[in-house]
Amino acid sequence: MTSTAPAQRRPARFRPALPSTLTRASGLGLGISMLWFSLLVLIPLCAVVVTASEGGWSNFWRAITNAQTRSAIVLTLEAAVAVTAVNVVVGTVIAWVLVRDRFPGKGVLEVVIDIPFALPTIVAGLVLLSLYGKDDSPLGINVANSGASVYLAFLFVTLPFVVRMVQPVLEELDLEVEEAAASLGASRFTTFRRVILPSLVPAITAGAALSFARAVGEYGSLVLLSGNLPFTSEVASVRILSAIENDNPEAAASIATLLLLVSLATIVVLDLLQRRISDRG
Amino acid sequence: MADLSTTRRTRGPVTYLLRVVAVVYLALLVVWPVALVVTNTFADGLTSLRGLFEDPDMVAALQLTAVAALCATAINLVFGVSMSLLLVRTEFPGKRLLSAALDLPLSVSPIVIGLALVLVYGGRGGWFGPTLEGWGFQVIFSTPGIVMATAFVSLPLVIREVVPVLREIGTEQEQAARSLGANGWQTFWRITLPGIRWAVVYGVVLTLARSLGEFGAVKVVSGNVLGETRTATLAVEEKYLNFDVEGAYAIAFLLASVSVVCIVVVQVLRSRADRH
């Protein structure tokens, strides 16, 4: 990290004065890449916002404040906030255990962390259903078709984000500072709170932002698990899909625009934080 | 290094408490449920898996998933590597904004992605859709739409892996190669690509795993036509809802094992690259 820090910092400091360094070949490459990126991502996302605004402010407002939709949005946001809070605590604990603890089978945990990211979301729903969604569940817990299932599915799919952001930062942390704090008489808890935690905060926040954004848009893992019952276990994505299926693209685009604004806000926060992390080098 | 000094310290009760919390949480949330899917798949031997490969509709679904995932991965490989080079090695106005926008697909709901593609490429009332269909090119409810949706959701994964490595290796070797007379193409193939090859491999494996499993966006753009636009993930839902639970578990197991193999490959490559 220390060796790359100057290289990273220099462009940042001089950026305003830097002219474009595109050659003819790289300019062409940029052009083609931007064309594909626009066709695939930018124009379609603009189409969502434009379609939402076609009906005017009142239609947009009516679409997102429809009683069933509002209850779905509230459930989605509540569950996303709660799950993100759990991830902040448990994710940091897991990252800590992975970096600082040593015990047989730790390598398996490394793989387990990534399973929710790599598993197809529909399979994730099926997986959770096998333990938490049947009357003959080995644990005697059945959350299928209830509001709790939304929390459970969000917990599963957002598991890796905080862990994977915090882990590398924790690995690079200088142990000498902690030892100095300890030798000056600080207890373990004080060392953690005053020395370790401050340097983890940007990474934890970035992980939290990613996990929040992921939860807000989650759909696949809920299909089989939550039953999509109106006012109970229906989330915002499901409302968008039913609007599409009812051939009401304006309403679908309105709810989608709301979700897009939430993701956009999250991205901005994330970008600012990552800039701060890399500036610290 | 870090490991050595931690083991030298005594382990307090807190260490064990944290270890138990982490292990129990992961066991309850991930390990146990995944293990149950495996045991359910093999509850009656290999019959459900064999049944899968004897059903022509299922074979078609698996083929479609494979084709869409491979196309999307190939597109994102080329796009990701060239975009990473541009972001790290060149300066142009709006670079910061572009770099942030490239992360968008990770935090946009799959359903919104599907809707966005339908609004532009839909044959009925889309922005470009009717024109394209006039030329005989159907996107939505057809394979190109599925490929686009898949490429959209996995777009940033290669870039996120390659950009940090490109930054770290610097430009000295590239400049040396150029001063010795190599052209841009030779420099890329002989110097830059070998330097970033592990990052590219991780990116590709992650993209492939994500592409094979995409569900929400594909559901919106595919129309789910049996044997034509039904992917493996859509078949899991349909089989489960039609009370063919064994069939659903069999496909789920197949998809889950591919993605688990993908992660294990990434982990092994990563630890090997760390050692070198």
Coordinates of C-alpha atoms in Angstrom, one line a residue, chain A residues 4 8 15 18-22 26 29-30 33-34 36-37 39-41 43-45 47-48 50-51 86 90 93-94 96-97 99-103 109-123 126-132 134 138-139 152 155-156 159 164 175 178-179 188 213 217 219-220 223-224 237 240-241 244 247 249 252-253 256 260 263-264 267 271 274-275, chain B residues 2-3 5-7 9-12 15 18-19 21-23 25-26 28-34 36-37 40 75 79 82-83 86 89-93 95-96 98 100-105 107-112 115-117 119-121 124 127-128 148 151-152 155 157 160 167-168 206 209-210 213 215-216 219-220 233 236-237 240-241 248-249 252 255-256 259-260 263-264 267:
Chain A
T4 CA 1.5 2.7 -4.4
Q8 CA -2.3 7.2 -6.6
R15 CA -6.1 16.3 -11.9
L18 CA -4.3 17.3 -16.5
P19 CA -5.2 17.5 -20.2
S20 CA -6.7 14.5 -21.9
T21 CA -4.0 11.9 -22.7
L22 CA -6.1 9.9 -25.2
S26 CA -7.4 4.7 -27.0
G29 CA -11.5 2.3 -27.7
L30 CA -13.1 4.7 -25.3
S33 CA -16.8 1.2 -24.9
M34 CA -18.9 4.2 -24.2
W36 CA -21.8 -0.2 -25.6
F37 CA -22.1 1.2 -22.0
L39 CA -26.7 1.2 -25.1
L40 CA -26.7 -1.4 -22.4
V41 CA -26.9 0.7 -19.2
I43 CA -30.0 4.8 -22.2
P44 CA -32.2 2.0 -20.6
L45 CA -31.8 3.6 -17.1
A47 CA -35.7 5.4 -20.2
V48 CA -36.9 4.3 -16.7
V50 CA -38.3 9.4 -18.6
T51 CA -41.2 6.9 -18.5
V86 CA -26.9 -6.6 11.8
V90 CA -21.7 -9.5 12.7
V93 CA -16.9 -9.8 13.9
I94 CA -16.6 -12.4 11.1
W96 CA -12.0 -10.0 12.7
V97 CA -12.2 -13.8 13.3
V99 CA -8.0 -12.2 10.1
R100 CA -6.9 -12.4 13.8
D101 CA -8.0 -15.9 14.9
R102 CA -6.5 -19.2 13.9
F103 CA -8.3 -22.5 14.2
L109 CA -15.2 -20.2 6.4
E110 CA -13.5 -18.2 3.7
V111 CA -15.4 -20.2 1.0
V112 CA -18.7 -20.1 3.0
I113 CA -18.6 -16.2 3.1
D114 CA -18.7 -16.1 -0.7
I115 CA -21.4 -18.6 -1.2
P116 CA -24.3 -16.1 -0.9
F117 CA -22.7 -13.9 -3.5
A118 CA -22.1 -16.7 -6.0
L119 CA -25.3 -18.7 -5.4
P120 CA -28.1 -17.9 -7.9
T121 CA -30.7 -15.9 -6.0
I122 CA -33.5 -18.3 -6.8
V123 CA -31.4 -21.1 -5.4
L126 CA -34.7 -22.6 -2.1
V127 CA -31.7 -23.1 0.3
L128 CA -33.3 -21.0 3.0
L129 CA -36.6 -22.7 2.5
S130 CA -35.1 -26.1 3.3
L131 CA -34.2 -25.1 6.8
Y132 CA -36.5 -22.3 7.7
K134 CA -41.1 -26.2 6.1
P138 CA -35.2 -29.5 11.7
L139 CA -35.1 -26.3 13.8
L152 CA -33.9 -13.7 6.5
L155 CA -29.4 -11.4 5.7
F156 CA -28.4 -14.2 3.5
L159 CA -23.6 -11.5 4.1
R164 CA -15.1 -8.4 2.3
L175 CA 0.0 -4.3 14.8
E178 CA -2.0 -1.8 19.0
E179 CA 1.0 -3.1 20.9
R188 CA -8.1 -4.7 24.8
A213 CA -28.3 -1.2 -1.9
G217 CA -33.3 -4.3 -4.9
Y219 CA -36.0 -10.1 -5.7
G220 CA -34.8 -13.6 -6.6
V223 CA -39.8 -15.5 -4.8
L224 CA -40.1 -18.9 -3.3
S237 CA -39.2 -5.2 -6.6
I240 CA -42.5 -3.3 -10.0
L241 CA -42.8 -6.8 -11.5
I244 CA -45.0 -4.7 -15.6
D247 CA -49.1 -3.7 -18.4
P249 CA -45.1 0.6 -17.4
A252 CA -43.5 0.3 -12.8
A253 CA -41.1 3.0 -13.9
A256 CA -38.2 1.8 -10.2
L260 CA -32.8 4.1 -8.6
S263 CA -29.1 3.2 -5.3
L264 CA -27.7 6.5 -6.8
I267 CA -23.2 5.0 -4.9
D271 CA -17.6 6.8 -4.1
Q274 CA -13.6 4.9 -1.3
R275 CA -11.9 8.1 -2.3
Chain B
A2 CA 0.3 -10.8 11.5
D3 CA -0.6 -14.3 12.4
S5 CA 2.2 -12.0 16.6
T6 CA -1.4 -12.7 17.4
T7 CA -0.7 -16.3 18.3
R9 CA -0.6 -13.3 22.6
T10 CA -2.8 -15.1 25.0
R11 CA -6.3 -15.9 23.9
G12 CA -8.9 -14.4 26.2
T15 CA -11.5 -14.5 21.3
L18 CA -16.2 -14.1 18.8
R19 CA -15.1 -17.3 17.1
V21 CA -20.5 -16.2 17.2
A22 CA -18.9 -16.2 13.7
V23 CA -19.1 -19.9 13.3
Y25 CA -24.0 -17.5 12.5
L26 CA -22.4 -18.8 9.3
L28 CA -27.1 -21.4 10.7
L29 CA -27.3 -19.0 7.8
V30 CA -25.3 -20.7 5.1
V31 CA -23.8 -24.1 5.8
W32 CA -26.8 -26.0 7.2
P33 CA -29.3 -24.8 4.6
V34 CA -26.9 -25.5 1.7
L36 CA -29.9 -29.7 3.3
V37 CA -30.3 -28.9 -0.4
N40 CA -32.6 -33.4 -0.5
I75 CA -18.5 -9.3 -23.7
F79 CA -15.3 -4.4 -22.2
S82 CA -10.4 -2.1 -22.1
M83 CA -12.3 0.0 -19.7
L86 CA -8.7 3.5 -20.1
R89 CA -3.7 4.6 -18.1
T90 CA -5.4 7.6 -19.6
E91 CA -6.9 10.9 -18.6
F92 CA -10.1 12.3 -20.0
P93 CA -12.8 14.7 -18.9
K95 CA -13.4 10.0 -15.9
R96 CA -14.5 10.2 -12.2
L98 CA -17.7 7.3 -15.5
A100 CA -18.8 5.8 -10.4
A101 CA -21.4 5.0 -13.1
L102 CA -19.7 1.7 -13.9
D103 CA -20.6 0.5 -10.4
L104 CA -24.3 1.2 -10.9
P105 CA -25.3 -2.3 -12.1
S107 CA -26.7 -1.7 -6.8
V108 CA -29.6 -1.6 -9.2
S109 CA -32.4 -4.1 -8.6
P110 CA -32.5 -6.9 -11.2
I111 CA -36.2 -6.1 -11.8
V112 CA -35.3 -2.5 -12.6
L115 CA -37.7 -3.0 -16.9
A116 CA -35.1 -0.6 -18.3
L117 CA -34.1 -3.0 -21.1
L119 CA -38.5 0.1 -22.1
V120 CA -35.8 0.6 -24.7
Y121 CA -35.7 -2.7 -26.6
R124 CA -44.1 -2.9 -28.6
W127 CA -37.6 3.3 -27.8
F128 CA -35.5 1.3 -30.3
M148 CA -28.0 -8.2 -22.5
A151 CA -24.2 -8.7 -19.2
F152 CA -25.8 -5.8 -17.4
L155 CA -20.8 -5.6 -15.9
L157 CA -17.0 -7.4 -11.8
R160 CA -13.4 -4.1 -10.0
R167 CA -2.7 0.7 -10.6
E168 CA -0.3 -1.3 -8.5
L206 CA -16.9 -14.1 -10.7
A209 CA -20.8 -17.4 -11.5
R210 CA -23.0 -14.3 -11.4
G213 CA -27.4 -17.5 -11.7
F215 CA -32.9 -14.6 -12.3
G216 CA -34.8 -11.3 -11.8
K219 CA -37.4 -13.1 -15.8
V220 CA -38.5 -9.7 -17.0
T233 CA -33.0 -20.4 -12.9
V236 CA -36.2 -23.8 -10.7
E237 CA -39.0 -21.4 -9.9
Y240 CA -41.0 -25.6 -7.4
L241 CA -44.3 -23.8 -8.0
A248 CA -36.3 -27.9 -8.5
Y249 CA -33.7 -29.3 -6.1
A252 CA -30.7 -25.9 -7.8
L255 CA -26.4 -24.4 -10.4
A256 CA -25.1 -24.3 -6.8
S259 CA -21.0 -21.5 -8.4
V260 CA -19.3 -23.3 -5.5
I263 CA -15.5 -19.7 -5.7
V264 CA -13.2 -22.6 -4.8
Q267 CA -9.8 -19.0 -3.6

